[in-house]
PDB file of C-alpha atoms in Angstrom:
ATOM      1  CA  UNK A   1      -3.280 -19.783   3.725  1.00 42.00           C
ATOM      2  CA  UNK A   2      -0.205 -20.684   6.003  1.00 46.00           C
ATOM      3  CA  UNK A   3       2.970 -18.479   6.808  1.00 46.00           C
ATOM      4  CA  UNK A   4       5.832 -20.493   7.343  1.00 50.00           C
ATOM      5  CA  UNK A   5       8.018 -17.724   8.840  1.00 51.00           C
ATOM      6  CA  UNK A   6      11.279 -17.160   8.085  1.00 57.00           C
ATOM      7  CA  UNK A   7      12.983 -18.581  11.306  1.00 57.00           C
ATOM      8  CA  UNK A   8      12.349 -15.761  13.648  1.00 60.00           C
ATOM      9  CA  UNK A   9       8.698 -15.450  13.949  1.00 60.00           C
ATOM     10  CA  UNK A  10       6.282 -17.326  14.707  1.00 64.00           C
ATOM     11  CA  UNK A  11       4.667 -19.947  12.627  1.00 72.00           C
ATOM     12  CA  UNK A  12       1.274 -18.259  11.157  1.00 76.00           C
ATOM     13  CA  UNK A  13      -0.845 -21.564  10.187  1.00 83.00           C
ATOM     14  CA  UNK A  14      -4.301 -18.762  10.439  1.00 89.00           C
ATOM     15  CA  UNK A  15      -3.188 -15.766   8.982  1.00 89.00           C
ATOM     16  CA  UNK A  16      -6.646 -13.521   9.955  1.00 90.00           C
ATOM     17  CA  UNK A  17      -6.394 -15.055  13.331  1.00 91.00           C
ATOM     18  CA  UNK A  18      -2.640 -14.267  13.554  1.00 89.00           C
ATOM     19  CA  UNK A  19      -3.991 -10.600  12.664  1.00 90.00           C
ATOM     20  CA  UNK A  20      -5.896 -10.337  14.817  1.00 92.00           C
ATOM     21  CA  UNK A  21      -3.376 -11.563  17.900  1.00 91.00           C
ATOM     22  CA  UNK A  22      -0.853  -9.357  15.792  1.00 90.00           C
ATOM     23  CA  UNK A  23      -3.410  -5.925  16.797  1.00 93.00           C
ATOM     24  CA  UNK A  24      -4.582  -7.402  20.155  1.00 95.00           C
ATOM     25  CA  UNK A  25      -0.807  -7.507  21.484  1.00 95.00           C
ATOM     26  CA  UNK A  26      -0.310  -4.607  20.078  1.00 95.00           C
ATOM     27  CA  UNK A  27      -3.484  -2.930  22.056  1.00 96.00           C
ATOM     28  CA  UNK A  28      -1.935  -4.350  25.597  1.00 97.00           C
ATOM     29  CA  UNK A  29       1.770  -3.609  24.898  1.00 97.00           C
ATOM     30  CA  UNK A  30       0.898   0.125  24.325  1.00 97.00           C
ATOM     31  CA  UNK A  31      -1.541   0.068  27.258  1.00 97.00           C
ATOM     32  CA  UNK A  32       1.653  -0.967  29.591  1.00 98.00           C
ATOM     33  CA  UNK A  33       3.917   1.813  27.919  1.00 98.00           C
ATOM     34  CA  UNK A  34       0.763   3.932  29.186  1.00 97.00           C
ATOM     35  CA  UNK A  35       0.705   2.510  32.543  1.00 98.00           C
ATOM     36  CA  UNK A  36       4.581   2.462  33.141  1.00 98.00           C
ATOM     37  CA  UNK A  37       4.746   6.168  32.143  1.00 98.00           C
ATOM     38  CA  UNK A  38       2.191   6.839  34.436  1.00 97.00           C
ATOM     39  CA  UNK A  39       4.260   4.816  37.432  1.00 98.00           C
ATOM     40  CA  UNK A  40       7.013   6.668  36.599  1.00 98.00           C
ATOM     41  CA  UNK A  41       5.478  10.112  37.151  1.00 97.00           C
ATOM     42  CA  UNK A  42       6.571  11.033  33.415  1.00 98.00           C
ATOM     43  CA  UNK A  43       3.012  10.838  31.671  1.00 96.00           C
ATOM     44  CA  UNK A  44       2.260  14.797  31.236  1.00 96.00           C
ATOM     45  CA  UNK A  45       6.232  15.236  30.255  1.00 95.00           C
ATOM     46  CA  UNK A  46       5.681  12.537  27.128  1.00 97.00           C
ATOM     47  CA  UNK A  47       4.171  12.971  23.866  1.00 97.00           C
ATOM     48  CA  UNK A  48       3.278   9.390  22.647  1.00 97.00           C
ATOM     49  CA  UNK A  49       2.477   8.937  19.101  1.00 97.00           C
ATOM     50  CA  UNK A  50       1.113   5.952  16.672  1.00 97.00           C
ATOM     51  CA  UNK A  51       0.825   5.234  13.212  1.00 96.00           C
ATOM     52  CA  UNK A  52       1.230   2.871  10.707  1.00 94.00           C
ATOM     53  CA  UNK A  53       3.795   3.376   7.448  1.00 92.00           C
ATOM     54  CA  UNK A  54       0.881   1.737   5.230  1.00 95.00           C
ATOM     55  CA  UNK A  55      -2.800   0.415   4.639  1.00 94.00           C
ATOM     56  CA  UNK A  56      -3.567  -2.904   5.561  1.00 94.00           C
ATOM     57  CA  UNK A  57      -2.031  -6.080   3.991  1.00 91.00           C
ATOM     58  CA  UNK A  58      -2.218  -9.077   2.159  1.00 89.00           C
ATOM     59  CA  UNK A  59       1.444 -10.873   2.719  1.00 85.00           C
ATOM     60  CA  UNK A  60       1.441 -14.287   4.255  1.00 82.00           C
ATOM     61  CA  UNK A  61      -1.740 -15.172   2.975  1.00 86.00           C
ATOM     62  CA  UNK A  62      -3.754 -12.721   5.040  1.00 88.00           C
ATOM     63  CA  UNK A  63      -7.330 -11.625   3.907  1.00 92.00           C
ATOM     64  CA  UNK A  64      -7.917  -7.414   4.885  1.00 92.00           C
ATOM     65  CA  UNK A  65     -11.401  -7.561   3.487  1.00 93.00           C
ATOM     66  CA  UNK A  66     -12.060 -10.186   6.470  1.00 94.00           C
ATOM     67  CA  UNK A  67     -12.168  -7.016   9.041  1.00 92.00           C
ATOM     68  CA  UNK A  68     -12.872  -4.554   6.698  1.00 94.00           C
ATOM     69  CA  UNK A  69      -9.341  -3.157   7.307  1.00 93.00           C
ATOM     70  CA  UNK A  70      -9.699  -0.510   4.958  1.00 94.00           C
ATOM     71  CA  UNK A  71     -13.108   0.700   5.532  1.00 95.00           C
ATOM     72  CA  UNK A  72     -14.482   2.737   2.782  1.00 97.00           C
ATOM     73  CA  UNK A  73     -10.823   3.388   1.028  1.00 97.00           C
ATOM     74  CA  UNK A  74      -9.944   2.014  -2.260  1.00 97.00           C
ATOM     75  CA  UNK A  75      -7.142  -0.210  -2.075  1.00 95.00           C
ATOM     76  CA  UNK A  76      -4.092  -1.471   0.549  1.00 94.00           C
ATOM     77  CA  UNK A  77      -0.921  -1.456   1.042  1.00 94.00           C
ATOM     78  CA  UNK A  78       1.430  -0.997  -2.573  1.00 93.00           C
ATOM     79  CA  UNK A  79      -1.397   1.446  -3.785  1.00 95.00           C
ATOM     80  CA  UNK A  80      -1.769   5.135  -3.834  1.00 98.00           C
ATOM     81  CA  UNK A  81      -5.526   5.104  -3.650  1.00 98.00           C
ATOM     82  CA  UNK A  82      -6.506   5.918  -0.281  1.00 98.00           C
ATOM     83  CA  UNK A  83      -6.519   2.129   1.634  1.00 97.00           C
ATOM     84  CA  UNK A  84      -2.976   2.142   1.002  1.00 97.00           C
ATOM     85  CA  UNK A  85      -1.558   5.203   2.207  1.00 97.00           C
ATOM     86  CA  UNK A  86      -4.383   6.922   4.374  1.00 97.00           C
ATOM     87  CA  UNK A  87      -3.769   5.669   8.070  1.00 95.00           C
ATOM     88  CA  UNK A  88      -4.548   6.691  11.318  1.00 94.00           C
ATOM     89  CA  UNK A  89      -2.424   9.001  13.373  1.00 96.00           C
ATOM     90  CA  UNK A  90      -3.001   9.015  17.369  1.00 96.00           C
ATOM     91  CA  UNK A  91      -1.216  11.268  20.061  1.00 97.00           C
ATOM     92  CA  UNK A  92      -1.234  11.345  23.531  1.00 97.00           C
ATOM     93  CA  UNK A  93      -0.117  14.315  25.885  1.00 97.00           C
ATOM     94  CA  UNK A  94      -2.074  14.889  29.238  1.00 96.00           C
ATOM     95  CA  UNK A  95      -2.319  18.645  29.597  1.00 94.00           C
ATOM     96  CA  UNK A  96      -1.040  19.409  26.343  1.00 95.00           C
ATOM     97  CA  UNK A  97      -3.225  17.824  23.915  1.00 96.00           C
ATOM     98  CA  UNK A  98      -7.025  17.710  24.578  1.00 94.00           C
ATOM     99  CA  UNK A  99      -8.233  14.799  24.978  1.00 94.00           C
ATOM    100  CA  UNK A 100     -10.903  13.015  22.170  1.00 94.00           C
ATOM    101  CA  UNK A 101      -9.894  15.997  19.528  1.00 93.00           C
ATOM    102  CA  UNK A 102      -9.656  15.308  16.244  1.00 95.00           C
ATOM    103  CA  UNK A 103      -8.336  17.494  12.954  1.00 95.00           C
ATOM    104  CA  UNK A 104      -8.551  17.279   9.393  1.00 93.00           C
ATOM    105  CA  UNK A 105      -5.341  18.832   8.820  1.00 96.00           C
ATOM    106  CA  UNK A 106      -3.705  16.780   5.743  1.00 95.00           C
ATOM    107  CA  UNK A 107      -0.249  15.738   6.893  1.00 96.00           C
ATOM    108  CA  UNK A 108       2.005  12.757   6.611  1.00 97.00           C
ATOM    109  CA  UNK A 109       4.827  10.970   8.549  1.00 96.00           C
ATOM    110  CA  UNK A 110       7.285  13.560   6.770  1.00 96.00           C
ATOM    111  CA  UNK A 111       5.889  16.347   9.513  1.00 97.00           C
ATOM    112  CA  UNK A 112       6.603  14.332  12.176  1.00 97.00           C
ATOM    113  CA  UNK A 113      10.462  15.039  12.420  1.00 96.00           C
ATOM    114  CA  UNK A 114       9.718  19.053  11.990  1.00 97.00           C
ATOM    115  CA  UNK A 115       7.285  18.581  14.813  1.00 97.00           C
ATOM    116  CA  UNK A 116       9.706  16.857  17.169  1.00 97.00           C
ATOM    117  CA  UNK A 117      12.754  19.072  16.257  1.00 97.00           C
ATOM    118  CA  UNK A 118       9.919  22.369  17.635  1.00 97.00           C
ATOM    119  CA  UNK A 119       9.383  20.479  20.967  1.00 95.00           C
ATOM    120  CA  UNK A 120      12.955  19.729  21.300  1.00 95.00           C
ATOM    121  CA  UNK A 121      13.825  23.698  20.487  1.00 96.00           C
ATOM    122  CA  UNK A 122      15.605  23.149  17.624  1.00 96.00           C
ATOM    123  CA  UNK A 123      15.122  23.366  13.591  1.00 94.00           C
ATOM    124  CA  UNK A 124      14.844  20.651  11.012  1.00 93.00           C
ATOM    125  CA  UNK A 125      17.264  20.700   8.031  1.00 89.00           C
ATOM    126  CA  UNK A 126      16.214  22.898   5.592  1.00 90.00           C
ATOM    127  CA  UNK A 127      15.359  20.891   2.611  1.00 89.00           C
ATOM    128  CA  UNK A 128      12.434  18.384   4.660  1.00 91.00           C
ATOM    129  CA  UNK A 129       9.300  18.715   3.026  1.00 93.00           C
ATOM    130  CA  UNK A 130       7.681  18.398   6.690  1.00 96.00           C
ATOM    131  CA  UNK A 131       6.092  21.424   8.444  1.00 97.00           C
ATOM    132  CA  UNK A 132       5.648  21.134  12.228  1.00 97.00           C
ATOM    133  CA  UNK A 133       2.110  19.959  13.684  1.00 97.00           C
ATOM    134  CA  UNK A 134       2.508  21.071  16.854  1.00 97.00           C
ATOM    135  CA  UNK A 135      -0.298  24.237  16.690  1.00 97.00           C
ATOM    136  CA  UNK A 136      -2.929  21.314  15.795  1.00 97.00           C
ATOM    137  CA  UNK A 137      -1.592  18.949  18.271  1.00 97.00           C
ATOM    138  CA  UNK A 138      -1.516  21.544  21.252  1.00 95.00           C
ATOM    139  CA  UNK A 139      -4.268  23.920  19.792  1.00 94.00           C
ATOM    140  CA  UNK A 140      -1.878  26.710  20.050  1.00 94.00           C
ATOM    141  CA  UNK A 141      -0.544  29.156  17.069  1.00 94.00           C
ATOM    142  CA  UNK A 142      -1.180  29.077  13.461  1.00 96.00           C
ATOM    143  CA  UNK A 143      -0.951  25.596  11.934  1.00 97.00           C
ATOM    144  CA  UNK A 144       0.789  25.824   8.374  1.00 96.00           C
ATOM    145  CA  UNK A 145      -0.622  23.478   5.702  1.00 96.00           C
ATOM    146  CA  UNK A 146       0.602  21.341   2.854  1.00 97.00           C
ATOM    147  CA  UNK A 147      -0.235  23.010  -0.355  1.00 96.00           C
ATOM    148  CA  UNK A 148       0.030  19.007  -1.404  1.00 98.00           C
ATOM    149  CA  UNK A 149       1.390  15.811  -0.705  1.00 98.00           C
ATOM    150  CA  UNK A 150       3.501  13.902  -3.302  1.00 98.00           C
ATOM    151  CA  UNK A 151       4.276   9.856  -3.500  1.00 97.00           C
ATOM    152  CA  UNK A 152       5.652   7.900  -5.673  1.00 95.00           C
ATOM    153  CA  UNK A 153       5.936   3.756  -5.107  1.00 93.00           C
ATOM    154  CA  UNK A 154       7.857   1.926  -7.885  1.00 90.00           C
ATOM    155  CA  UNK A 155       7.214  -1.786  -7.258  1.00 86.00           C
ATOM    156  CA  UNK A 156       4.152  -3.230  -9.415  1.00 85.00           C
ATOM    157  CA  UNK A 157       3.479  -1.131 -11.757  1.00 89.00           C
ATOM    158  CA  UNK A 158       4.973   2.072 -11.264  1.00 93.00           C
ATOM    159  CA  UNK A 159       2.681   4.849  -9.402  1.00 96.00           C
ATOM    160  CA  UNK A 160       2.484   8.256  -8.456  1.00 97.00           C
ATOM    161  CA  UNK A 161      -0.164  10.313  -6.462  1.00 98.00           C
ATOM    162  CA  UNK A 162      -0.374  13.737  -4.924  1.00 98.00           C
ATOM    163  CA  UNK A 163      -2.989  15.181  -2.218  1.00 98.00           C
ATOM    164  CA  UNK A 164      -3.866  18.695  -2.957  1.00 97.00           C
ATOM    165  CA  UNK A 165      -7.014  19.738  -0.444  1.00 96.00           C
ATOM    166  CA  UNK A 166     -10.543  18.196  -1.928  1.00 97.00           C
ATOM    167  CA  UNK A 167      -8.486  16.584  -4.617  1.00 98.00           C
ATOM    168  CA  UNK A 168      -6.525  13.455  -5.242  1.00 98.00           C
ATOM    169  CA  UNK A 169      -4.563  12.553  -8.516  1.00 98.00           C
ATOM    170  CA  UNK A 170      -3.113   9.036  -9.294  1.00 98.00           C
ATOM    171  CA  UNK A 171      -1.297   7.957 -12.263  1.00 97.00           C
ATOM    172  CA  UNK A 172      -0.569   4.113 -12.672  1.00 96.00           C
ATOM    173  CA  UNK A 173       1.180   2.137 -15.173  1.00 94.00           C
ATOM    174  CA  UNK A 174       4.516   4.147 -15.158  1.00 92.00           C
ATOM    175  CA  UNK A 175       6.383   0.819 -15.256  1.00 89.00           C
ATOM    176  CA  UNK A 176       4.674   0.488 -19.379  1.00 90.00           C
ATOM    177  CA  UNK A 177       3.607   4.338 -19.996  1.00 91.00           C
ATOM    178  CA  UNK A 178       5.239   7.474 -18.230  1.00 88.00           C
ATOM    179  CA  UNK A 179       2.444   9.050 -19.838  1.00 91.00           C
ATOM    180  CA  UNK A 180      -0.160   7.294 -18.294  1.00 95.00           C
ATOM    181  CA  UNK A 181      -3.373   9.070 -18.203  1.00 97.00           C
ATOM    182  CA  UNK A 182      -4.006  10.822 -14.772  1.00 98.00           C
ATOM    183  CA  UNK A 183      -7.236  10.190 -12.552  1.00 98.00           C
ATOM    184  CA  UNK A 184      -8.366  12.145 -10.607  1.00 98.00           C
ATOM    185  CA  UNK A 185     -11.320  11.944  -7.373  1.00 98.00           C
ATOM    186  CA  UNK A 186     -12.975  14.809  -5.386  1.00 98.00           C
ATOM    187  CA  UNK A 187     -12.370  13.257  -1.876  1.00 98.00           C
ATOM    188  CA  UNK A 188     -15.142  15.242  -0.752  1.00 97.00           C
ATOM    189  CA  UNK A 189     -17.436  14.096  -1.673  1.00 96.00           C
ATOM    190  CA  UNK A 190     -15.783  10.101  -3.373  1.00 98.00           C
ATOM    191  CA  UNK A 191     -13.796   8.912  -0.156  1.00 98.00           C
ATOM    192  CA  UNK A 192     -14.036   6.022  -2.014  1.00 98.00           C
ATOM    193  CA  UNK A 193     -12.111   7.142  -5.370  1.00 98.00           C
ATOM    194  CA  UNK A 194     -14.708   5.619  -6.877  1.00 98.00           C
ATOM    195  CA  UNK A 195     -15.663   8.619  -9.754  1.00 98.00           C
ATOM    196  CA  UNK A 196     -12.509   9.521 -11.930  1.00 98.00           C
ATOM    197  CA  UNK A 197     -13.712  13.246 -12.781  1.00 98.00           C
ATOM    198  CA  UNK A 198     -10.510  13.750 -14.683  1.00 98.00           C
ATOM    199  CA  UNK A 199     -12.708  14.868 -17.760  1.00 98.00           C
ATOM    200  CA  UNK A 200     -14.585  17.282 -16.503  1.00 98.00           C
ATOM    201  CA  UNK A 201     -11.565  19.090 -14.629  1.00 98.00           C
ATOM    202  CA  UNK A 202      -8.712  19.567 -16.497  1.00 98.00           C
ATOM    203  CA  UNK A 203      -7.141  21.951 -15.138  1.00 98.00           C
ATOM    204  CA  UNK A 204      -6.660  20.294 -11.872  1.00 98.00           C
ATOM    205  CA  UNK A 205      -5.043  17.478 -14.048  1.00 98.00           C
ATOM    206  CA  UNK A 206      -2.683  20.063 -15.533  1.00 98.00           C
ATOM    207  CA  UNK A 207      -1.763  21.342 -11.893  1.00 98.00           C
ATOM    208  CA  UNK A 208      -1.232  17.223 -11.313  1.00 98.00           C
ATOM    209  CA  UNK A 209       0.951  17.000 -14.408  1.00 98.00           C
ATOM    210  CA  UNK A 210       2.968  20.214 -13.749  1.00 98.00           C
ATOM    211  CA  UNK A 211       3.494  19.202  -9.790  1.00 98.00           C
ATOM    212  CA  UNK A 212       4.321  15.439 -10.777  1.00 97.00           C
ATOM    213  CA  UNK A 213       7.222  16.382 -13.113  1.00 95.00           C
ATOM    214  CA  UNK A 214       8.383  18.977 -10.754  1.00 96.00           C
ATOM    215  CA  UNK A 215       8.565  16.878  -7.664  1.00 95.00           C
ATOM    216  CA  UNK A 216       9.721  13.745  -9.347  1.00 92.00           C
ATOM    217  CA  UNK A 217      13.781  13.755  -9.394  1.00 90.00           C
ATOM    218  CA  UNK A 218      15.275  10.593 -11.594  1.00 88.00           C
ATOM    219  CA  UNK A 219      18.014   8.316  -9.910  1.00 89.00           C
ATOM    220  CA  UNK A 220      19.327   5.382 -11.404  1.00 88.00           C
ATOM    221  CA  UNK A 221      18.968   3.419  -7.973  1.00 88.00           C
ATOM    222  CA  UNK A 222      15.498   3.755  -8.193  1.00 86.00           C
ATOM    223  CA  UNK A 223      13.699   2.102 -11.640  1.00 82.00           C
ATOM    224  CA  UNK A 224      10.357   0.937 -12.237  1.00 77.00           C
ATOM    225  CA  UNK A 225      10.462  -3.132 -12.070  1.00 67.00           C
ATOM    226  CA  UNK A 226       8.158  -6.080 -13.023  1.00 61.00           C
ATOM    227  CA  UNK A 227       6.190  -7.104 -10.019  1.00 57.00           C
ATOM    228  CA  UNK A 228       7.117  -9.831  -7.828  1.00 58.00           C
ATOM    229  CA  UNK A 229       7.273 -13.399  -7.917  1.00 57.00           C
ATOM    230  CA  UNK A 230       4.986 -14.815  -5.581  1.00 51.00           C
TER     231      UNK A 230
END
């Protein structure tokens, strides 16, 4: 494939090599926001923090099965399977945040504004869905937890999903059938979302069905559309 660019990048004529450059100048620019904090004598008095707003991607002719980019998720970016919206979230605070810990707390970029406003002393608005992260980041206090995660995506086909502990619902298809049939995958044990269980659990998919029409709110700037030419 070849990337023309649009007149203010770079001409892409590899795009898995131009990936790959893409990742390793990312890797070296964040090592020299590491270094200069540390020249600067600010390191332990900055909380550095980085994620990515999706899975990986297949614009511009690039290939994400090339490098495996999504591992042992189910689909990339423009899905609500895991490989599209499951990312990795890295922060850095010398002498606040142990080093090499990790958490399975479930949260998503929506906590990270609650957890800023807390280590700025000061409150979110009230109506974020966010909670603060900051017991799990420093290991201190009582970290509050999602009873679920909601997302809806209206290019393609029209999608929903929600997060609620072991269990994962999707619904696709919203763009032809609002009542699309729900699936549903034990993450547990089906990282994967290989094994739609929906049969054998319905009351989960009723909880799914109840929290998707409460969370959903209909705007006429937002409508389900035919996919994109390519």
């Amino acid at each position: 494939g070849r990337y023309s660019g649009d007149g203010r990048t770079t001409e892409v004529r590899n795009p898995i090599a131009g990936f790959a450059a893409m990742m390793t100048k990312l890797d070296d620019d964040i090592g020299a926001l590491l270094a200069l904090l540390a020249e600067l004598g600010i390191e332990n008095e900055t909380i550095v923090m980085l994620s990515s707003d999706n899975g990986p991607h297949r614009e511009g002719g690039h290939d994400p099965g090339f490098w495996n980019s999504s591992g042992p998720l189910r689909g990339g970016k423009r899905s609500l399977y895991d490989g599209g919206i499951r990312v990795p979230f890295l922060a850095r605070w010398p002498g606040r945040i142990a080093p090499g810990r990790t958490s399975e707390v479930i949260s998503a970029h929506w906590d990270v504004l609650p957890t800023l406003c807390e280590l700025a002393g000061t409150a979110p608005r009230p109506d974020t869905d966010g909670v603060s992260l900051v017991p799990t980041l420093t290991g201190e206090g009582t970290q509050v937890q999602h009873e679920y995660l909601y997302w809806e995506f209206y290019e393609l086909d029209g999608k929903r999903a929600l997060r609620m502990g072991r269990w994962k619902a999707v619904r696709n298809g919203l763009r032809d059938d609002p009542a699309a049939p729900i699936e549903l995958y034990d993450l547990a044990g089906d990282v994967g979302e290989s094994h739609d269980v929906a049969a054998a659990h319905p009351d989960i998919v009723a909880r799914a069905e109840e929290l998707f029409r409460a969370e959903h709110t209909p705007d006429s700037r937002w409508q389900y559309r035919p996919p994109r030419r390519r």
